[in-house]
PDB file of C-alpha atoms in Angstrom:
ATOM      1  CA  MET A   1      -0.017  -0.014  -0.018  1.00  0.00           C
ATOM      2  CA  SER A   2       1.477   3.330  -1.098  1.00  0.00           C
ATOM      3  CA  ILE A   3       1.488   6.304   1.242  1.00  0.00           C
ATOM      4  CA  LYS A   4       0.583   9.656  -0.239  1.00  0.00           C
ATOM      5  CA  LYS A   5       3.431  12.182   0.230  1.00  0.00           C
ATOM      6  CA  VAL A   6       2.401  15.200   2.293  1.00  0.00           C
ATOM      7  CA  LEU A   7       3.682  18.396   0.618  1.00  0.00           C
ATOM      8  CA  THR A   8       4.892  21.434   2.435  1.00  0.00           C
ATOM      9  CA  PRO A   9       3.159  24.715   1.509  1.00  0.00           C
ATOM     10  CA  ARG A  10       6.213  25.702  -0.519  1.00  0.00           C
ATOM     11  CA  SER A  11       6.322  22.392  -2.296  1.00  0.00           C
ATOM     12  CA  GLN A  12       2.555  22.587  -2.973  1.00  0.00           C
ATOM     13  CA  ARG A  13       2.944  26.035  -4.555  1.00  0.00           C
ATOM     14  CA  LYS A  14       5.683  24.718  -6.855  1.00  0.00           C
ATOM     15  CA  ARG A  15       3.505  21.809  -7.853  1.00  0.00           C
ATOM     16  CA  GLU A  16       0.637  24.226  -8.682  1.00  0.00           C
ATOM     17  CA  GLN A  17       3.091  26.376 -10.675  1.00  0.00           C
ATOM     18  CA  ILE A  18       4.187  23.328 -12.674  1.00  0.00           C
ATOM     19  CA  LEU A  19       0.588  22.206 -13.385  1.00  0.00           C
ATOM     20  CA  ALA A  20      -0.389  25.709 -14.471  1.00  0.00           C
ATOM     21  CA  ALA A  21       2.638  26.039 -16.856  1.00  0.00           C
ATOM     22  CA  ALA A  22       2.105  22.444 -18.168  1.00  0.00           C
ATOM     23  CA  SER A  23      -1.578  22.937 -18.871  1.00  0.00           C
ATOM     24  CA  GLU A  24      -0.895  26.172 -20.758  1.00  0.00           C
ATOM     25  CA  LEU A  25       1.916  24.637 -22.800  1.00  0.00           C
ATOM     26  CA  PHE A  26       0.033  21.468 -23.609  1.00  0.00           C
ATOM     27  CA  MET A  27      -2.773  23.615 -24.856  1.00  0.00           C
ATOM     28  CA  SER A  28      -0.690  25.984 -26.874  1.00  0.00           C
ATOM     29  CA  GLN A  29       2.068  23.676 -28.128  1.00  0.00           C
ATOM     30  CA  GLY A  30       0.645  20.209 -27.766  1.00  0.00           C
ATOM     31  CA  TYR A  31       2.396  17.194 -26.284  1.00  0.00           C
ATOM     32  CA  MET A  32       5.626  17.962 -28.090  1.00  0.00           C
ATOM     33  CA  THR A  33       6.335  20.669 -25.521  1.00  0.00           C
ATOM     34  CA  SER A  34       9.382  19.805 -23.434  1.00  0.00           C
ATOM     35  CA  MET A  35       9.839  19.363 -19.719  1.00  0.00           C
ATOM     36  CA  ASP A  36      12.630  21.950 -19.945  1.00  0.00           C
ATOM     37  CA  LEU A  37      10.152  24.524 -21.213  1.00  0.00           C
ATOM     38  CA  ILE A  38       7.590  23.509 -18.598  1.00  0.00           C
ATOM     39  CA  ALA A  39      10.216  24.037 -15.858  1.00  0.00           C
ATOM     40  CA  GLU A  40      11.251  27.402 -17.305  1.00  0.00           C
ATOM     41  CA  GLN A  41       7.682  28.690 -17.492  1.00  0.00           C
ATOM     42  CA  ALA A  42       6.881  27.403 -14.009  1.00  0.00           C
ATOM     43  CA  GLY A  43      10.023  29.139 -12.631  1.00  0.00           C
ATOM     44  CA  VAL A  44      11.384  25.961 -11.160  1.00  0.00           C
ATOM     45  CA  SER A  45      14.306  23.624 -11.992  1.00  0.00           C
ATOM     46  CA  LYS A  46      13.762  20.577 -14.249  1.00  0.00           C
ATOM     47  CA  GLN A  47      14.762  18.429 -11.228  1.00  0.00           C
ATOM     48  CA  THR A  48      11.837  19.895  -9.249  1.00  0.00           C
ATOM     49  CA  VAL A  49       9.434  19.034 -12.078  1.00  0.00           C
ATOM     50  CA  TYR A  50      10.630  15.473 -12.045  1.00  0.00           C
ATOM     51  CA  SER A  51      10.408  15.274  -8.282  1.00  0.00           C
ATOM     52  CA  HIS A  52       6.635  15.892  -8.609  1.00  0.00           C
ATOM     53  CA  PHE A  53       5.940  14.140 -11.920  1.00  0.00           C
ATOM     54  CA  LYS A  54       7.961  11.129 -12.966  1.00  0.00           C
ATOM     55  CA  THR A  55       7.055  11.391 -16.691  1.00  0.00           C
ATOM     56  CA  LYS A  56       5.385  13.783 -19.109  1.00  0.00           C
ATOM     57  CA  ASP A  57       2.468  11.266 -19.298  1.00  0.00           C
ATOM     58  CA  ASP A  58       2.105  11.520 -15.542  1.00  0.00           C
ATOM     59  CA  LEU A  59       2.024  15.357 -15.826  1.00  0.00           C
ATOM     60  CA  PHE A  60      -0.571  15.233 -18.693  1.00  0.00           C
ATOM     61  CA  ASP A  61      -2.758  12.841 -16.687  1.00  0.00           C
ATOM     62  CA  THR A  62      -2.628  15.214 -13.649  1.00  0.00           C
ATOM     63  CA  CYS A  63      -3.507  18.226 -15.752  1.00  0.00           C
ATOM     64  CA  ILE A  64      -6.631  16.456 -17.010  1.00  0.00           C
ATOM     65  CA  ARG A  65      -7.655  15.345 -13.452  1.00  0.00           C
ATOM     66  CA  ALA A  66      -7.046  18.812 -12.173  1.00  0.00           C
ATOM     67  CA  LYS A  67      -9.480  20.157 -14.830  1.00  0.00           C
ATOM     68  CA  CYS A  68     -12.102  17.754 -13.462  1.00  0.00           C
ATOM     69  CA  VAL A  69     -11.506  19.046  -9.913  1.00  0.00           C
ATOM     70  CA  ALA A  70     -11.689  22.660 -11.051  1.00  0.00           C
ATOM     71  CA  ALA A  71     -15.002  21.928 -12.752  1.00  0.00           C
ATOM     72  CA  GLU A  72     -16.287  20.407  -9.465  1.00  0.00           C
ATOM     73  CA  PHE A  73     -16.622  17.135 -11.319  1.00  0.00           C
ATOM     74  CA  THR A  74     -15.491  14.786  -8.598  1.00  0.00           C
ATOM     75  CA  GLU A  75     -17.206  12.318  -6.252  1.00  0.00           C
ATOM     76  CA  THR A  76     -17.004  14.687  -3.274  1.00  0.00           C
ATOM     77  CA  ALA A  77     -18.534  17.605  -5.312  1.00  0.00           C
ATOM     78  CA  LEU A  78     -21.562  15.613  -6.363  1.00  0.00           C
ATOM     79  CA  ASP A  79     -24.599  15.353  -4.014  1.00  0.00           C
ATOM     80  CA  HIS A  80     -25.939  11.805  -4.178  1.00  0.00           C
ATOM     81  CA  SER A  81     -28.824  12.730  -1.916  1.00  0.00           C
ATOM     82  CA  LEU A  82     -30.584  14.775  -4.597  1.00  0.00           C
ATOM     83  CA  PRO A  83     -33.585  13.374  -6.401  1.00  0.00           C
ATOM     84  CA  ILE A  84     -32.398  11.313  -9.326  1.00  0.00           C
ATOM     85  CA  ARG A  85     -33.646  13.655 -12.027  1.00  0.00           C
ATOM     86  CA  GLU A  86     -32.087  16.707 -10.390  1.00  0.00           C
ATOM     87  CA  PHE A  87     -28.796  14.919  -9.815  1.00  0.00           C
ATOM     88  CA  LEU A  88     -28.542  13.690 -13.435  1.00  0.00           C
ATOM     89  CA  CYS A  89     -29.435  17.073 -14.815  1.00  0.00           C
ATOM     90  CA  GLN A  90     -26.783  18.805 -12.688  1.00  0.00           C
ATOM     91  CA  PHE A  91     -24.307  16.125 -13.665  1.00  0.00           C
ATOM     92  CA  ALA A  92     -25.129  16.716 -17.312  1.00  0.00           C
ATOM     93  CA  TYR A  93     -24.720  20.457 -17.107  1.00  0.00           C
ATOM     94  CA  ARG A  94     -21.269  20.143 -15.437  1.00  0.00           C
ATOM     95  CA  PHE A  95     -20.230  17.416 -17.825  1.00  0.00           C
ATOM     96  CA  GLN A  96     -21.117  19.226 -20.977  1.00  0.00           C
ATOM     97  CA  ALA A  97     -19.748  22.547 -19.743  1.00  0.00           C
ATOM     98  CA  MET A  98     -16.429  20.877 -18.980  1.00  0.00           C
ATOM     99  CA  LEU A  99     -16.277  19.268 -22.444  1.00  0.00           C
ATOM    100  CA  LEU A 100     -16.996  22.596 -24.131  1.00  0.00           C
ATOM    101  CA  SER A 101     -14.236  24.416 -22.206  1.00  0.00           C
ATOM    102  CA  THR A 102     -11.228  25.537 -24.201  1.00  0.00           C
ATOM    103  CA  GLU A 103      -8.898  23.491 -21.982  1.00  0.00           C
ATOM    104  CA  ALA A 104     -10.816  20.211 -22.512  1.00  0.00           C
ATOM    105  CA  VAL A 105     -10.997  20.808 -26.332  1.00  0.00           C
ATOM    106  CA  LEU A 106      -7.306  21.399 -26.573  1.00  0.00           C
ATOM    107  CA  MET A 107      -6.340  18.539 -24.369  1.00  0.00           C
ATOM    108  CA  PHE A 108      -8.539  16.177 -26.545  1.00  0.00           C
ATOM    109  CA  ARG A 109      -6.896  17.552 -29.627  1.00  0.00           C
ATOM    110  CA  THR A 110      -3.467  17.031 -28.104  1.00  0.00           C
ATOM    111  CA  ALA A 111      -4.230  13.329 -27.402  1.00  0.00           C
ATOM    112  CA  ILE A 112      -5.650  12.807 -30.915  1.00  0.00           C
ATOM    113  CA  SER A 113      -2.612  14.461 -32.523  1.00  0.00           C
ATOM    114  CA  GLN A 114      -0.312  11.872 -30.910  1.00  0.00           C
ATOM    115  CA  ILE A 115      -2.319   8.746 -31.865  1.00  0.00           C
ATOM    116  CA  ASP A 116       0.335   7.527 -34.337  1.00  0.00           C
ATOM    117  CA  ASN A 117       3.521   8.675 -32.586  1.00  0.00           C
ATOM    118  CA  HIS A 118       2.494   8.177 -28.987  1.00  0.00           C
ATOM    119  CA  PRO A 119      -0.608   5.968 -28.681  1.00  0.00           C
ATOM    120  CA  ASP A 120      -0.296   5.535 -24.937  1.00  0.00           C
ATOM    121  CA  LEU A 121      -1.168   9.243 -24.582  1.00  0.00           C
ATOM    122  CA  ALA A 122      -4.734   8.409 -25.682  1.00  0.00           C
ATOM    123  CA  LYS A 123      -4.928   5.736 -22.986  1.00  0.00           C
ATOM    124  CA  THR A 124      -3.800   8.287 -20.423  1.00  0.00           C
ATOM    125  CA  TYR A 125      -6.431  10.750 -21.607  1.00  0.00           C
ATOM    126  CA  LEU A 126      -9.143   8.046 -21.427  1.00  0.00           C
ATOM    127  CA  ALA A 127      -8.191   7.021 -17.921  1.00  0.00           C
ATOM    128  CA  ALA A 128      -7.960  10.511 -16.523  1.00  0.00           C
ATOM    129  CA  GLY A 129     -11.064  11.892 -18.164  1.00  0.00           C
ATOM    130  CA  PRO A 130     -13.740   9.665 -19.792  1.00  0.00           C
ATOM    131  CA  GLU A 131     -13.147   6.525 -17.757  1.00  0.00           C
ATOM    132  CA  ALA A 132     -13.073   8.409 -14.479  1.00  0.00           C
ATOM    133  CA  THR A 133     -16.351  10.078 -15.441  1.00  0.00           C
ATOM    134  CA  VAL A 134     -17.998   6.714 -16.254  1.00  0.00           C
ATOM    135  CA  ILE A 135     -17.006   5.459 -12.808  1.00  0.00           C
ATOM    136  CA  LEU A 136     -18.604   8.451 -11.123  1.00  0.00           C
ATOM    137  CA  LEU A 137     -21.864   7.908 -12.962  1.00  0.00           C
ATOM    138  CA  VAL A 138     -21.881   4.119 -12.456  1.00  0.00           C
ATOM    139  CA  GLN A 139     -21.449   4.621  -8.732  1.00  0.00           C
ATOM    140  CA  PHE A 140     -24.550   6.821  -8.622  1.00  0.00           C
ATOM    141  CA  LEU A 141     -26.612   4.495 -10.899  1.00  0.00           C
ATOM    142  CA  GLU A 142     -25.630   1.498  -8.762  1.00  0.00           C
ATOM    143  CA  LEU A 143     -26.826   3.265  -5.655  1.00  0.00           C
ATOM    144  CA  LYS A 144     -30.145   4.123  -7.248  1.00  0.00           C
ATOM    145  CA  GLN A 145     -30.627   0.567  -8.499  1.00  0.00           C
ATOM    146  CA  GLN A 146     -29.931  -0.723  -5.013  1.00  0.00           C
ATOM    147  CA  GLN A 147     -32.612   1.692  -3.683  1.00  0.00           C
ATOM    148  CA  GLY A 148     -35.128   0.343  -6.221  1.00  0.00           C
ATOM    149  CA  ILE A 149     -35.380   3.708  -8.021  1.00  0.00           C
ATOM    150  CA  ILE A 150     -34.114   2.419 -11.382  1.00  0.00           C
ATOM    151  CA  ALA A 151     -33.900  -1.016 -12.884  1.00  0.00           C
ATOM    152  CA  ILE A 152     -31.199  -1.646 -15.555  1.00  0.00           C
ATOM    153  CA  PRO A 153     -32.168  -4.704 -17.759  1.00  0.00           C
ATOM    154  CA  GLU A 154     -30.171  -7.855 -17.062  1.00  0.00           C
ATOM    155  CA  ASN A 155     -28.745  -7.812 -20.605  1.00  0.00           C
ATOM    156  CA  MET A 156     -27.104  -4.417 -19.972  1.00  0.00           C
ATOM    157  CA  THR A 157     -24.354  -3.391 -17.494  1.00  0.00           C
ATOM    158  CA  LEU A 158     -24.426  -0.269 -15.390  1.00  0.00           C
ATOM    159  CA  GLU A 159     -21.432   0.868 -17.390  1.00  0.00           C
ATOM    160  CA  GLN A 160     -23.405   0.602 -20.670  1.00  0.00           C
ATOM    161  CA  ALA A 161     -26.244   2.568 -19.065  1.00  0.00           C
ATOM    162  CA  ALA A 162     -23.853   5.285 -17.981  1.00  0.00           C
ATOM    163  CA  MET A 163     -22.317   5.375 -21.419  1.00  0.00           C
ATOM    164  CA  GLN A 164     -25.754   5.839 -22.962  1.00  0.00           C
ATOM    165  CA  LEU A 165     -26.242   9.019 -20.958  1.00  0.00           C
ATOM    166  CA  LEU A 166     -22.680  10.393 -21.331  1.00  0.00           C
ATOM    167  CA  LEU A 167     -22.744   9.972 -25.115  1.00  0.00           C
ATOM    168  CA  MET A 168     -26.122  11.596 -25.384  1.00  0.00           C
ATOM    169  CA  TRP A 169     -24.917  14.522 -23.196  1.00  0.00           C
ATOM    170  CA  HIS A 170     -22.129  15.328 -25.674  1.00  0.00           C
ATOM    171  CA  GLY A 171     -24.833  16.580 -28.033  1.00  0.00           C
ATOM    172  CA  LYS A 172     -24.207  18.512 -31.220  1.00  0.00           C
ATOM    173  CA  ALA A 173     -22.479  21.340 -29.397  1.00  0.00           C
ATOM    174  CA  VAL A 174     -19.542  19.198 -28.247  1.00  0.00           C
ATOM    175  CA  TYR A 175     -18.882  17.407 -31.483  1.00  0.00           C
ATOM    176  CA  TRP A 176     -19.035  20.706 -33.444  1.00  0.00           C
ATOM    177  CA  ARG A 177     -16.770  22.466 -30.945  1.00  0.00           C
ATOM    178  CA  TYR A 178     -14.172  19.702 -31.162  1.00  0.00           C
ATOM    179  CA  LEU A 179     -14.084  20.239 -34.920  1.00  0.00           C
ATOM    180  CA  GLY A 180     -13.583  23.984 -34.526  1.00  0.00           C
ATOM    181  CA  GLN A 181     -17.223  24.882 -35.281  1.00  0.00           C
ATOM    182  CA  GLU A 182     -19.987  26.497 -33.198  1.00  0.00           C
ATOM    183  CA  THR A 183     -23.633  25.667 -33.150  1.00  0.00           C
ATOM    184  CA  GLN A 184     -24.713  29.062 -31.765  1.00  0.00           C
ATOM    185  CA  GLU A 185     -26.917  27.353 -29.174  1.00  0.00           C
ATOM    186  CA  LEU A 186     -27.781  29.398 -26.065  1.00  0.00           C
ATOM    187  CA  GLU A 187     -27.112  27.854 -22.649  1.00  0.00           C
ATOM    188  CA  THR A 188     -30.908  27.481 -22.094  1.00  0.00           C
ATOM    189  CA  GLU A 189     -31.109  25.518 -25.347  1.00  0.00           C
ATOM    190  CA  LEU A 190     -28.224  23.277 -24.246  1.00  0.00           C
ATOM    191  CA  HIS A 191     -29.883  22.602 -20.850  1.00  0.00           C
ATOM    192  CA  HIS A 192     -33.235  21.869 -22.416  1.00  0.00           C
ATOM    193  CA  TYR A 193     -31.517  19.269 -24.666  1.00  0.00           C
ATOM    194  CA  LEU A 194     -29.771  17.713 -21.599  1.00  0.00           C
ATOM    195  CA  ASP A 195     -32.943  17.652 -19.594  1.00  0.00           C
ATOM    196  CA  ALA A 196     -34.611  15.795 -22.464  1.00  0.00           C
ATOM    197  CA  CYS A 197     -31.784  13.232 -22.437  1.00  0.00           C
ATOM    198  CA  VAL A 198     -32.323  12.646 -18.749  1.00  0.00           C
ATOM    199  CA  ASP A 199     -36.072  12.286 -19.201  1.00  0.00           C
ATOM    200  CA  LEU A 200     -35.534   9.822 -22.001  1.00  0.00           C
ATOM    201  CA  PHE A 201     -33.231   7.770 -19.819  1.00  0.00           C
ATOM    202  CA  LEU A 202     -35.581   7.726 -16.879  1.00  0.00           C
ATOM    203  CA  ALA A 203     -38.501   6.900 -19.004  1.00  0.00           C
ATOM    204  CA  GLY A 204     -36.702   3.639 -19.897  1.00  0.00           C
ATOM    205  CA  TYR A 205     -35.162   2.699 -16.554  1.00  0.00           C
ATOM    206  CA  GLN A 206     -36.952   4.457 -13.664  1.00  0.00           C
ATOM    207  CA  VAL A 207     -39.226   2.124 -11.609  1.00  0.00           C
ATOM    208  CA  ASP A 208     -42.873   3.077 -11.477  1.00  0.00           C
ATOM    209  CA  ASN A 209     -44.115   3.946  -8.001  1.00  0.00           C
TER     210      ASN A 209
END
């Protein structure tokens, strides 16, 4: 069992400087940016960068996870006590807003750009972002199924049910944004679409009282 290292305030500040610099450089220059440049922009030594992050993949992974935390998209930030529809709608709003952010779009493009030269980067991206999000939603759906609020068919897994929602929640807006195009949809229109996705899901799986 590994023990998480407790950082001093000074060391924590340096870690945050490194993450900020790395995030900016990954977005502006892609994955080809160097650890030397990250150290220079963070105002720390290269040795300090490696003392916090063993590899560039590790740093990329942490940048993505930090984005999820900043978007309040973590288990501790989600209120499982909310009524199921309200929870899923809030989850959807945060999820789509995160996907539409400039940082998320550029991180996705960075991973895609390295598919041929550095395929493991896509695995890092999937683990830190999409797969972590699926786990969050599966945990909630599992709880609601145990409470008898929803019933997922036996020929489906909770992960498949979660994927149905997550893929619907991308919507036109996300796919267009990732291709550099805008749909000109207002936030209210985006939310109406997401609400409809939740209602469709619950119409299929919510247990009648």
